[in-house]
Tab-separated table of C-alpha atoms in Angstrom:
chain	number	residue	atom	x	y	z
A	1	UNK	CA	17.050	-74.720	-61.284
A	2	UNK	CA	20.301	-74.297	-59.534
A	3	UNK	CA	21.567	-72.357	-62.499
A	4	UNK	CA	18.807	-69.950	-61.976
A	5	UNK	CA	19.752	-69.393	-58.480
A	6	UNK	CA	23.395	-69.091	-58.866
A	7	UNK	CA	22.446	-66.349	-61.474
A	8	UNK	CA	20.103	-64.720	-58.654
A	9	UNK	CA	22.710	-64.492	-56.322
A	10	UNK	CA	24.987	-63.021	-58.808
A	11	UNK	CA	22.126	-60.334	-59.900
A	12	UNK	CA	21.821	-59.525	-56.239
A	13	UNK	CA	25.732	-59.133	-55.279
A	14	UNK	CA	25.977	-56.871	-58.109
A	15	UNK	CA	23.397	-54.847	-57.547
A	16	UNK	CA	24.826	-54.238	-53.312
A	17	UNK	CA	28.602	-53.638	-55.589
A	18	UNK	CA	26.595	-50.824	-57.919
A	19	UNK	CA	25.185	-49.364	-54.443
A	20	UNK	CA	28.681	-49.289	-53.212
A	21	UNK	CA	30.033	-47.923	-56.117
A	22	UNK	CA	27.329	-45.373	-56.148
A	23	UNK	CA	27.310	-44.010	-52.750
A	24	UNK	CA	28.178	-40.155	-52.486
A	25	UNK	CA	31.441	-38.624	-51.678
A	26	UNK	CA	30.681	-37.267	-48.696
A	27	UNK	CA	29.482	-41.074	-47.156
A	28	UNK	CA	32.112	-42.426	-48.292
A	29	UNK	CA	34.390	-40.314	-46.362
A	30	UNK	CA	32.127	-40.289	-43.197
A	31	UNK	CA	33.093	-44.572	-43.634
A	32	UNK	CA	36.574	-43.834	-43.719
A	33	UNK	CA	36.344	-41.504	-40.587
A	34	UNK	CA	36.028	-44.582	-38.549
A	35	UNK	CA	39.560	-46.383	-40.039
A	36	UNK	CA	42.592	-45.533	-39.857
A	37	UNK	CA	44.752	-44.101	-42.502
A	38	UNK	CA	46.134	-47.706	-43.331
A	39	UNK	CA	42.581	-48.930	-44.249
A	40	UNK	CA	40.853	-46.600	-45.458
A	41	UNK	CA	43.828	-46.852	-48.263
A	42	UNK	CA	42.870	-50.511	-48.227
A	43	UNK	CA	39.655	-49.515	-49.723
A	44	UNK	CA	40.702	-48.665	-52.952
A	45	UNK	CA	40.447	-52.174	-54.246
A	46	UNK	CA	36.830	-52.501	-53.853
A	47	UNK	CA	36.154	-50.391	-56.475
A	48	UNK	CA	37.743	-47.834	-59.619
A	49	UNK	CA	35.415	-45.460	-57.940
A	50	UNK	CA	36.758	-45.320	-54.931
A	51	UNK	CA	40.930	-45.714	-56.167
A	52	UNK	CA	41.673	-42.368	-54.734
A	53	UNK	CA	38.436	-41.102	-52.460
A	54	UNK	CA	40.887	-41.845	-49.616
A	55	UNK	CA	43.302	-39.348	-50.970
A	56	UNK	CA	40.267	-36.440	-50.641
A	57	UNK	CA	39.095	-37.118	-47.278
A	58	UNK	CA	38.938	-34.159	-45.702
A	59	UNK	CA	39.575	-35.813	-42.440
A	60	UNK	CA	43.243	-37.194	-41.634
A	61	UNK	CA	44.293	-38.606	-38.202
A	62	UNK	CA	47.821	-39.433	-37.436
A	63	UNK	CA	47.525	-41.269	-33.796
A	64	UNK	CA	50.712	-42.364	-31.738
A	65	UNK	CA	48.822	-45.632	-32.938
A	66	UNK	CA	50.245	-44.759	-36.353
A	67	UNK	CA	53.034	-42.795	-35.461
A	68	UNK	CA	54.321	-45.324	-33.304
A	69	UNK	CA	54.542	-48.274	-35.874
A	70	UNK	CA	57.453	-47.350	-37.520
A	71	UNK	CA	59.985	-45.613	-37.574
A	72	UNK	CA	60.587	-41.564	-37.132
A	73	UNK	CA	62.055	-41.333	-40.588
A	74	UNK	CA	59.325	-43.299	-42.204
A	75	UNK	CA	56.425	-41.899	-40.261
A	76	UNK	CA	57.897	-38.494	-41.975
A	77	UNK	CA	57.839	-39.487	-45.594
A	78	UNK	CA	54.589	-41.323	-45.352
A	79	UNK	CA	52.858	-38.237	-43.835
A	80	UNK	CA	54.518	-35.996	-46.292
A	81	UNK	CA	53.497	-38.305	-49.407
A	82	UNK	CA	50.120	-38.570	-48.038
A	83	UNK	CA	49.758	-34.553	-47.867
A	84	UNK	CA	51.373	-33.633	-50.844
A	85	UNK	CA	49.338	-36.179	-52.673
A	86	UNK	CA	46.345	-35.104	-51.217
A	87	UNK	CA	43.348	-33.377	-53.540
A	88	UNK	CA	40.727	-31.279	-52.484
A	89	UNK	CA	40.595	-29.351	-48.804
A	90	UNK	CA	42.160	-30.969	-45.324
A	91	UNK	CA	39.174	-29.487	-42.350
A	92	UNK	CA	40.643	-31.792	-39.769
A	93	UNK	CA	44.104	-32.765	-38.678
A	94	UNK	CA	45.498	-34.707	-35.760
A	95	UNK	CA	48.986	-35.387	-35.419
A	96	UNK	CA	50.749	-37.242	-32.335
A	97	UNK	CA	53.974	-35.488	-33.181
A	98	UNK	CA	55.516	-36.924	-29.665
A	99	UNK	CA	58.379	-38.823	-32.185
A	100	UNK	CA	59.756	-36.267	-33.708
A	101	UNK	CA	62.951	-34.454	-32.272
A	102	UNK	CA	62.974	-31.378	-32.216
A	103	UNK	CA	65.816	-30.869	-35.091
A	104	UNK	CA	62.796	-32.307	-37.208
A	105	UNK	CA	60.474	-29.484	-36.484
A	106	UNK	CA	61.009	-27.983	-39.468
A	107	UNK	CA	59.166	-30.931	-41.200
A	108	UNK	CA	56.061	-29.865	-38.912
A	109	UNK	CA	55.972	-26.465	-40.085
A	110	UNK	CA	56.010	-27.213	-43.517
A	111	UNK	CA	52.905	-29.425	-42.942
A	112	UNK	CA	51.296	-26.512	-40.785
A	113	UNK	CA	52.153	-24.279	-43.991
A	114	UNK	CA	50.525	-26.790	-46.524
A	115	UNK	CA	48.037	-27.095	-44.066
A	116	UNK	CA	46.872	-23.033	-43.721
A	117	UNK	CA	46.639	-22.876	-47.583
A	118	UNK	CA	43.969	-26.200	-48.094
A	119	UNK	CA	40.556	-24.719	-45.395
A	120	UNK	CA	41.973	-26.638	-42.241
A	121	UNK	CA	39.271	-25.596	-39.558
A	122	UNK	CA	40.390	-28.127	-36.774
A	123	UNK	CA	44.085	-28.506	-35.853
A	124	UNK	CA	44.952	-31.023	-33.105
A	125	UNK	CA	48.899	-31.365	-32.167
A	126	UNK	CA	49.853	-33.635	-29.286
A	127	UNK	CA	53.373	-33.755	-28.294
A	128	UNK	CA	53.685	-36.225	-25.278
A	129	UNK	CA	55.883	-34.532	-22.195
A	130	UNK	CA	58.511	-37.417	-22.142
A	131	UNK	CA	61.277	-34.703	-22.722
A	132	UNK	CA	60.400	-33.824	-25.749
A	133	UNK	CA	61.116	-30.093	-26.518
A	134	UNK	CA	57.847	-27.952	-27.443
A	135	UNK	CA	56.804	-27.632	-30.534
A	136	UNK	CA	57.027	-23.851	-31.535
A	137	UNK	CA	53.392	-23.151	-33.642
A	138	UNK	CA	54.831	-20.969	-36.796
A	139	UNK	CA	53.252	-17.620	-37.576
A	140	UNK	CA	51.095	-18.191	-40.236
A	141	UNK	CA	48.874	-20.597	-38.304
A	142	UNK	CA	47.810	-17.703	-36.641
A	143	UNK	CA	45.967	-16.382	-39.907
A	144	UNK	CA	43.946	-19.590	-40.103
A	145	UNK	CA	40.368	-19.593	-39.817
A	146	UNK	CA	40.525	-21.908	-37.141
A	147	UNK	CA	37.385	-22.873	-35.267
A	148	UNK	CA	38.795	-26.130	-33.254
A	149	UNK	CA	42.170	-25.726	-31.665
A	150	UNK	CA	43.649	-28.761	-29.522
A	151	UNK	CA	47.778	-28.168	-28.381
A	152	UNK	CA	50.013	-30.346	-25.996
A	153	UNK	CA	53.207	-29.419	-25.021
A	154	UNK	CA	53.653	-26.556	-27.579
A	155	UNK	CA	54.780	-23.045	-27.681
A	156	UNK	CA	52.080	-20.224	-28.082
A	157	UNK	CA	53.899	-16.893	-29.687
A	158	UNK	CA	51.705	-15.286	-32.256
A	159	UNK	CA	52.820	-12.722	-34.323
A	160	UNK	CA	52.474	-8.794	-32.675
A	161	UNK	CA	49.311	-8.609	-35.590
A	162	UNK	CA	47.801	-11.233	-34.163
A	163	UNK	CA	44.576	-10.237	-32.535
A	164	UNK	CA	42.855	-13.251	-31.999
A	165	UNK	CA	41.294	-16.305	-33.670
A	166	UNK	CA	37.751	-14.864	-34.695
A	167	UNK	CA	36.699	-17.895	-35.973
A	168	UNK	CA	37.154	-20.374	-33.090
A	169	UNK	CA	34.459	-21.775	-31.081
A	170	UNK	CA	36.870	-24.787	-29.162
A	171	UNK	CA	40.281	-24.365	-27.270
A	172	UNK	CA	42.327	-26.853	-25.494
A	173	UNK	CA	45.650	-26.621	-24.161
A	174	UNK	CA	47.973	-28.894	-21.936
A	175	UNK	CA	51.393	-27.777	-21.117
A	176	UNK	CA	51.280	-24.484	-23.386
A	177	UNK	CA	54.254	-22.227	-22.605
A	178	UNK	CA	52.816	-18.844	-23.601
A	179	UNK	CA	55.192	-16.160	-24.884
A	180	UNK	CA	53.106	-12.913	-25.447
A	181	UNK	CA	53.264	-9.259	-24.268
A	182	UNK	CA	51.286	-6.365	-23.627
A	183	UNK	CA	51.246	-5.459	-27.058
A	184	UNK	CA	49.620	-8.936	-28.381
A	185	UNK	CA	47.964	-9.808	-25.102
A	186	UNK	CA	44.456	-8.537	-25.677
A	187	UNK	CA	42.777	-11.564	-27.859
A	188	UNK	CA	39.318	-11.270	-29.316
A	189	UNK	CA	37.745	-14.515	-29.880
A	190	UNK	CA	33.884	-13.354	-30.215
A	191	UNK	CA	32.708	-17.497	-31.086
A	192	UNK	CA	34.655	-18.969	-28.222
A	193	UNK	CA	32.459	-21.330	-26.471
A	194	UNK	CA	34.862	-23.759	-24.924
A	195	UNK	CA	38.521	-22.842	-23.233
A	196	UNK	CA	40.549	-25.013	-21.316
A	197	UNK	CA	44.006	-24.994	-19.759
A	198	UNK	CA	46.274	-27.506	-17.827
A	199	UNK	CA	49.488	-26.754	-16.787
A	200	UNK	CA	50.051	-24.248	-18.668
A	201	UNK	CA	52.205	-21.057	-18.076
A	202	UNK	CA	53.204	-17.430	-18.844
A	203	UNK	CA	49.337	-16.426	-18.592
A	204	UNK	CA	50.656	-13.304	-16.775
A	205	UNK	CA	49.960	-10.954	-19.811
A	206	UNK	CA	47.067	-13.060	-21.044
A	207	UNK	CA	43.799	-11.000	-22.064
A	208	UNK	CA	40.723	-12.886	-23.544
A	209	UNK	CA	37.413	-11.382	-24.738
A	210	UNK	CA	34.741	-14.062	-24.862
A	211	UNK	CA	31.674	-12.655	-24.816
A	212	UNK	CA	30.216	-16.566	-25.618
A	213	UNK	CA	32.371	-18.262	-23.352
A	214	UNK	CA	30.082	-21.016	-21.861
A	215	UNK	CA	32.950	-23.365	-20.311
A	216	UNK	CA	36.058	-22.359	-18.984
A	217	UNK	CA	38.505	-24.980	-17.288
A	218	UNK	CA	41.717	-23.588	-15.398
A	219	UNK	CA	43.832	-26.947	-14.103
A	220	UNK	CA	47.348	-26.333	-12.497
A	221	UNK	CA	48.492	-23.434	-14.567
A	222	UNK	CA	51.396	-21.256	-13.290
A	223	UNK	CA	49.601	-18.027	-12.943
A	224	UNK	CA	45.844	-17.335	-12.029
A	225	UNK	CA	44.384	-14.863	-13.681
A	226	UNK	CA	40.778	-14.580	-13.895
A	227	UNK	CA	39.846	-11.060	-14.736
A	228	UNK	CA	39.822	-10.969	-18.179
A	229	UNK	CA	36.696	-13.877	-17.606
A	230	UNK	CA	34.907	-11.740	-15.436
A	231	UNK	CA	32.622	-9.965	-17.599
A	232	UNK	CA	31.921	-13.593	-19.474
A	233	UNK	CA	28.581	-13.351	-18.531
A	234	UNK	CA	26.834	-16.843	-20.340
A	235	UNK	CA	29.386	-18.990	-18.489
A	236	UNK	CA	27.614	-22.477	-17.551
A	237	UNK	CA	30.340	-24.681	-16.761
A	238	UNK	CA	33.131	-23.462	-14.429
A	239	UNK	CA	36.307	-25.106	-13.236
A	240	UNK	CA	39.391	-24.153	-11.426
A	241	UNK	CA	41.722	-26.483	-9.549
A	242	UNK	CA	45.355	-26.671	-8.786
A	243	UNK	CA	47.872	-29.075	-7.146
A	244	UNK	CA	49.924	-26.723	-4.782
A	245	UNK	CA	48.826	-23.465	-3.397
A	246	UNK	CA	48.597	-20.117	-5.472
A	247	UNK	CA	50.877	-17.672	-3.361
A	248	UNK	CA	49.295	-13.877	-3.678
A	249	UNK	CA	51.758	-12.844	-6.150
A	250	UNK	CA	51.219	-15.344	-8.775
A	251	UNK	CA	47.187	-14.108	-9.176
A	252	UNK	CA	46.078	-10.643	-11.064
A	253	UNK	CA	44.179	-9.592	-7.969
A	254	UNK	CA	42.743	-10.008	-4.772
A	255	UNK	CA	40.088	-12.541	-4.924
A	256	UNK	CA	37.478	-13.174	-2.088
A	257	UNK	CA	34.427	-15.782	-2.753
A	258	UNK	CA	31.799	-12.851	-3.428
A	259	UNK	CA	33.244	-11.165	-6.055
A	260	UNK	CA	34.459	-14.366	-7.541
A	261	UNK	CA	30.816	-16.038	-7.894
A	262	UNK	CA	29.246	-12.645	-8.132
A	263	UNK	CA	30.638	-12.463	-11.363
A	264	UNK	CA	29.548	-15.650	-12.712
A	265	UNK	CA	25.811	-16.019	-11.241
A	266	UNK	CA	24.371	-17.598	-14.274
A	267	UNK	CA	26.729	-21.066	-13.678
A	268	UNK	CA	25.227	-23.976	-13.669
A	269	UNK	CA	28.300	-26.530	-12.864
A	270	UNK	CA	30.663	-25.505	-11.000
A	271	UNK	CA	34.390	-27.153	-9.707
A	272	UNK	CA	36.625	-25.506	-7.414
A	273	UNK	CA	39.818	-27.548	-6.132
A	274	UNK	CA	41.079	-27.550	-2.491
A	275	UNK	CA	43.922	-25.142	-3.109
A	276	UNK	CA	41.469	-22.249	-5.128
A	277	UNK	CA	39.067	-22.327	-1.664
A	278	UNK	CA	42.210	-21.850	0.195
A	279	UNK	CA	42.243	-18.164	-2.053
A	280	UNK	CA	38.811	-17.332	-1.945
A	281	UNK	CA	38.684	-18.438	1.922
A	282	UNK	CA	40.673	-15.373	2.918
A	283	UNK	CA	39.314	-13.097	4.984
A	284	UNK	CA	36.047	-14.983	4.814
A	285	UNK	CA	33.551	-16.315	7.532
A	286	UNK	CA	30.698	-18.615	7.166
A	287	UNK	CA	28.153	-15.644	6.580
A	288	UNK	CA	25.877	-16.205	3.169
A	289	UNK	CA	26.857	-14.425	-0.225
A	290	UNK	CA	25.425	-11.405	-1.243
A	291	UNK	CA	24.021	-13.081	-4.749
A	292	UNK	CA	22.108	-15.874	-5.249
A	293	UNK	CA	23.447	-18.945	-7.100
A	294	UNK	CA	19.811	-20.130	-8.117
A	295	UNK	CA	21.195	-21.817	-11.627
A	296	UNK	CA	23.530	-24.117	-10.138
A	297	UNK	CA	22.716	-27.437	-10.057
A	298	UNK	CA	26.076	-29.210	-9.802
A	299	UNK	CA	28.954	-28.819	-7.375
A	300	UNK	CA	32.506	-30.541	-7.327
A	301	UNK	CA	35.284	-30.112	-4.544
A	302	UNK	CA	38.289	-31.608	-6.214
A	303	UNK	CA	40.719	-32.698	-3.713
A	304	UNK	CA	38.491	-31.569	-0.357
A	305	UNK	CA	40.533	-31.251	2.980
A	306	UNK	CA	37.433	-31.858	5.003
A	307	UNK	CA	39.526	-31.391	8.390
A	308	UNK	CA	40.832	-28.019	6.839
A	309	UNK	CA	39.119	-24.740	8.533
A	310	UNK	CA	40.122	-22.586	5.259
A	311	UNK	CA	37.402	-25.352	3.673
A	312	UNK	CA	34.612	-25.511	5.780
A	313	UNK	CA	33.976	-21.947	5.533
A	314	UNK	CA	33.896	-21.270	1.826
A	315	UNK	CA	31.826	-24.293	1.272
A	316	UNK	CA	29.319	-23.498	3.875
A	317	UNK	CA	28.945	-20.167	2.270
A	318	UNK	CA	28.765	-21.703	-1.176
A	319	UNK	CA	26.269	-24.047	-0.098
A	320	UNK	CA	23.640	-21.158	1.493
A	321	UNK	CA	23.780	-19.663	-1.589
A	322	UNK	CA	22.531	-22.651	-3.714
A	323	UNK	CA	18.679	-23.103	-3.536
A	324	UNK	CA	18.473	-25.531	-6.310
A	325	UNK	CA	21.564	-27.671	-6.052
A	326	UNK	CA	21.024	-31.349	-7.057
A	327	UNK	CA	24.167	-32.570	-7.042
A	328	UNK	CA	26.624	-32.575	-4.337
A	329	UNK	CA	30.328	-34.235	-5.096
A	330	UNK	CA	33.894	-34.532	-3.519
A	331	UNK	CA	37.011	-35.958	-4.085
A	332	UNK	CA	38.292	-36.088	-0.509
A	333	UNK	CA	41.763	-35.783	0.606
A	334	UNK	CA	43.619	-36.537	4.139
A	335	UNK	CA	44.470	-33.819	5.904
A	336	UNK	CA	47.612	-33.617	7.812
A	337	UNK	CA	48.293	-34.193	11.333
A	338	UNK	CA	49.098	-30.476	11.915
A	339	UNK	CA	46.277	-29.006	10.487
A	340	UNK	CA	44.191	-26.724	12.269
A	341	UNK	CA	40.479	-28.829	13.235
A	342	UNK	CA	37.034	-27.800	12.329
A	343	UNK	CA	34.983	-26.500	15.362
A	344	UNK	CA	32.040	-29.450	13.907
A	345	UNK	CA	29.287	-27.448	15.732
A	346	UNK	CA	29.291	-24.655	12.943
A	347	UNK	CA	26.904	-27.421	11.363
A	348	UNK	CA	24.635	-27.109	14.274
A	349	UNK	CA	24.298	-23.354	14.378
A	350	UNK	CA	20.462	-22.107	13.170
A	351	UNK	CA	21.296	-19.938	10.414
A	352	UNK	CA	23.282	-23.223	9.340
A	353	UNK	CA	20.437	-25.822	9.418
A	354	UNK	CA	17.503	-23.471	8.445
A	355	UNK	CA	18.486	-23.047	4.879
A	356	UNK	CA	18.009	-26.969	4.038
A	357	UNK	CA	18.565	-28.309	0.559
A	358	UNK	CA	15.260	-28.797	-0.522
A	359	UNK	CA	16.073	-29.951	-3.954
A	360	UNK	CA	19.792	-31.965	-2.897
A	361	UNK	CA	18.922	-34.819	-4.965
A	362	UNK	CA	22.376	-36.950	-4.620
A	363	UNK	CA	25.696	-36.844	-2.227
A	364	UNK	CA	28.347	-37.903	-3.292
A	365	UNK	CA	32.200	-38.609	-1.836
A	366	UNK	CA	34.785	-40.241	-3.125
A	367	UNK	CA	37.728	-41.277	-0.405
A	368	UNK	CA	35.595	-41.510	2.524
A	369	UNK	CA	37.816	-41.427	5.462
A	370	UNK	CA	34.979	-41.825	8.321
A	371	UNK	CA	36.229	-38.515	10.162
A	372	UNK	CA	34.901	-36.398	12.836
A	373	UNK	CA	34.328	-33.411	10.324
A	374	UNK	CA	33.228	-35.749	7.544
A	375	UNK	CA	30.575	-37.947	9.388
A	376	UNK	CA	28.824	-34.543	11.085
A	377	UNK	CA	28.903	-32.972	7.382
A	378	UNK	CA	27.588	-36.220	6.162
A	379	UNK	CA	24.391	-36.342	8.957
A	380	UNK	CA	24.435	-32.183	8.296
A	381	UNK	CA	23.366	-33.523	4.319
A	382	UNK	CA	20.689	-36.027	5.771
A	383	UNK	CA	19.330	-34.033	8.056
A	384	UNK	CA	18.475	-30.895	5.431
A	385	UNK	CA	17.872	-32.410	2.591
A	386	UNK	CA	13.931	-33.946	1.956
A	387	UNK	CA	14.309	-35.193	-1.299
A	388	UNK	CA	17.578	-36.887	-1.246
A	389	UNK	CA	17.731	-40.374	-2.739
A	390	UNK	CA	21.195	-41.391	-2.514
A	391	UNK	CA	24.406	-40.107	-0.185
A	392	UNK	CA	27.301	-42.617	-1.956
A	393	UNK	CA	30.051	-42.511	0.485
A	394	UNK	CA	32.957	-44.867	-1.037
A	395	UNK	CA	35.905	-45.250	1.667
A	396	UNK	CA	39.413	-45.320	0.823
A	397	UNK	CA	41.651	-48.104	0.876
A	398	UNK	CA	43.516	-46.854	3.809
A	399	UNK	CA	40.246	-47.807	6.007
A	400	UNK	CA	40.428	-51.419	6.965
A	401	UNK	CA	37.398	-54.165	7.755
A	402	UNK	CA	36.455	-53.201	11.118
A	403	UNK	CA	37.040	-49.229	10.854
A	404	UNK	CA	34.451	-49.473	7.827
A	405	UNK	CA	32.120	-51.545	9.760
A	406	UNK	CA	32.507	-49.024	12.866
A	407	UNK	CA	31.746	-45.907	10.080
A	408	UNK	CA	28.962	-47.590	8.982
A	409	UNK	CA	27.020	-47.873	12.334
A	410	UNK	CA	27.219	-44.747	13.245
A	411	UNK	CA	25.914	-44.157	9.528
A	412	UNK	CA	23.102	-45.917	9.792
A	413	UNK	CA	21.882	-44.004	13.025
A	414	UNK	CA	21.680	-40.604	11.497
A	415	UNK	CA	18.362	-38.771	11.421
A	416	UNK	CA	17.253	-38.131	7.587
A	417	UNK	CA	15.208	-35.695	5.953
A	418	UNK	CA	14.112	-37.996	2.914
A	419	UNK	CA	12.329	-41.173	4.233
A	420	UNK	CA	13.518	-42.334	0.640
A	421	UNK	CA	17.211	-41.706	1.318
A	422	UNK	CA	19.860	-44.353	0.864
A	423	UNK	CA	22.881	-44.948	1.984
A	424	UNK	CA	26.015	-46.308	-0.423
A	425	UNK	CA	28.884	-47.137	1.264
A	426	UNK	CA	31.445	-49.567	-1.040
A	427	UNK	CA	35.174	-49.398	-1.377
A	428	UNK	CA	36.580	-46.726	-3.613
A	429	UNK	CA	38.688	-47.291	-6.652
A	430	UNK	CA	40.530	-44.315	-8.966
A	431	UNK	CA	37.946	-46.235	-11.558
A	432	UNK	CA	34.944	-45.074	-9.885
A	433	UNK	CA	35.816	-41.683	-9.950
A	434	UNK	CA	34.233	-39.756	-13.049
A	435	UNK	CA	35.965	-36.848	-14.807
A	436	UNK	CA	33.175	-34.062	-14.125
A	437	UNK	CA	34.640	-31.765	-17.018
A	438	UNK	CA	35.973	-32.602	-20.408
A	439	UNK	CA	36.865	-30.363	-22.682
């Protein structure tokens, strides 16, 4: 009797090692997706099947985790072995190439060569700014049919032929130095769906056509330029902050709030940073925009001065404009002692308080200071808004005990709109706050 078991279980183990054996290519490699390189190797003992499937994934990801394990020298000839030895087309690559000097380069563009001749579709290369020297992408990456293109700390110089990546639907770059001209400027990129930029620079000469654009991020860069996005007319998802102010000669044109939103009606989201409503503020009063932002249903302020007057008017006349806004969210910032106070009964004037914000579902602050500006802009939201549920106001660390307890009296005692509002008010933490656009 136990014999016949022990034979059972035998039948049956067999049987789940034939199913292994015989699972197709394709799942096998979707498996290895979530290992790393190290064990997906690993994998070739389980079965004569599967001795080299590693070496045909089309997927390979070289992480700092990897990169970091060993030394420079050896993290070179492991990567090149693993390449060269590689059968069948590489679609994805990710490469933390933050250990390599810059006198190694060279090793990178022969990968990036190997690379443009085996169907890569999805090129990521992160170079950590820890004084590293950018990593200068070689011409022929440029003729790549490309439709996922991730860069950190690298140089952008395509070839004067170069008119664009036609294939590519995702762009991300951090701390791009763009070299370009007039005569390679102009870039058509008629699949582009997704485009961001952080600190980037020498966007002077930059000219995109996107005609499917959808999101477009601009964070810090050295330049703003913004025409060339102006006739991007499916945009959904827009974002533009900086950390220091854009002086007039570092933008393409004069920009004013009207024909800055009148070009992009149709967005849904929408984040502007303290420094861009400084721009748009100019020459502005808190009169309502000629068009309509009906679509939009989620605004950030990133870094809000609310004791600034060059931000109370553009975000008054941003919020007239916005029937059907459901989501209202700030990052708040301190203003300085010298800065010029808001006159707080702009919130009390009638053409103010007769718009309302009949479908403001959900304020939301992060930094609460308990202000003079903030708490009338905070009973301005209760007052006009019927079907709010929730104003979260979480104060910042520089509020002690009894300031908070103060604030949130004179909270509590504010007319509302919605007899189902409610009040949050909890300690802030950087945790708390949620990135409202990744790209």
């Amino acid at each position: 009797m136990a014999m016949t078991d022990s034979c059972k279980r035998l039948a049956v183990g067999g049987d789940k090692l034939d199913m292994l054996t015989d699972l197709p290519i394709n799942v096998i490699h979707q498996i290895q997706d979530h290992m790393s390189i190290e064990d997906a190797a690993k994998l070739s003992v389980l079965s004569r099947a599967w001795r080299y499937v590693w070496a045909s994934n089309p997927k390979l990801v070289f992480n700092a985790q990897f990169c970091t394990k060993r030394t420079p020298s050896d993290t070179r000839d492991i990567i090149s072995t693993i390449l060269f030895q590689h059968h069948g087309a590489i679609k994805t690559f990710l490469m933390d190439i933050s250990i390599i000097h810059s006198s190694q380069h060279l090793v990178v563009d022969r990968w990036m060569l190997f690379l443009s001749r085996n169907g890569l579709v999805n090129l990521t290369l992160q170079n950590q700014n820890n004084g590293n020297a950018p990593y200068k992408l070689p011409s022929y990456v440029y003729g790549v049919g490309l439709e996922r293109l991730v860069l950190s700390n690298c140089i952008f110089r395509p070839p004067c032929s170069f008119r664009g990546f036609h294939m590519l639907k995702w762009i991300q770059f951090k701390r791009v130095a763009f070299e370009l001209d007039v005569a390679n400027s102009s870039l058509w990129m008629p699949n582009l769906k997704i485009l961001c930029f952080m600190y980037c620079s020498g966007l002077r000469f930059f000219n995109i056509h996107a005609p499917e654009l959808s999101i477009l991020s601009l964070h810090s860069c050295a330049t703003l330029k913004l025409s060339s996005f102006m006739k991007c007319g499916k945009l959904r998802i827009l974002g533009i902050t900086f950390q220091e102010e854009v002086p007039q000669n570092r933008q393409d044109k004069a920009m004013n709030l009207t024909n800055f939103l009148s070009c992009w009606h149709n967005v849904s989201h929408l984040i502007l940073g303290r420094y861009f409503l400084k721009v748009l503020a100019s020459g502005t009063r808190a009169e309502s925009l000629p068009t309509r932002l009906t679509n939009l249903r989620y605004l950030y302020f990133f870094d809000y001065n609310f004791d600034g007057e060059d931000q109370i008017f553009p975000l008054l006349r941003i919020l007239r404009s916005c029937p059907n806004l459901k989501i209202l969210q700030f990052l708040s910032s301190q203003g300085k002692k010298d800065d010029k106070k808001v006159d707080v009964n702009y919130f009390e004037e009638p053409d103010c308080t007769a718009q309302g914000f009949n479908n403001l579902q959900t304020l939301h602050i992060n930094k609460f200071y308990g202000s003079r500006t903030e708490l009338r802009f905070v009973r301005f939201i209760l007052g006009s808004a019927p079907l709010l549920r929730k104003a979260i106001l979480l104060v910042d660390s520089s509020i002690n005990e009894s300031q908070s307890l103060k604030i949130s009296k004179e909270l509590m005692r504010f007319p509302r709109a919605s007899p189902k509002s409610e009040i949050v008010f909890e300690p802030w933490s950087k945790v708390q706050t949620r990135l409202v656009l990744r790209c």
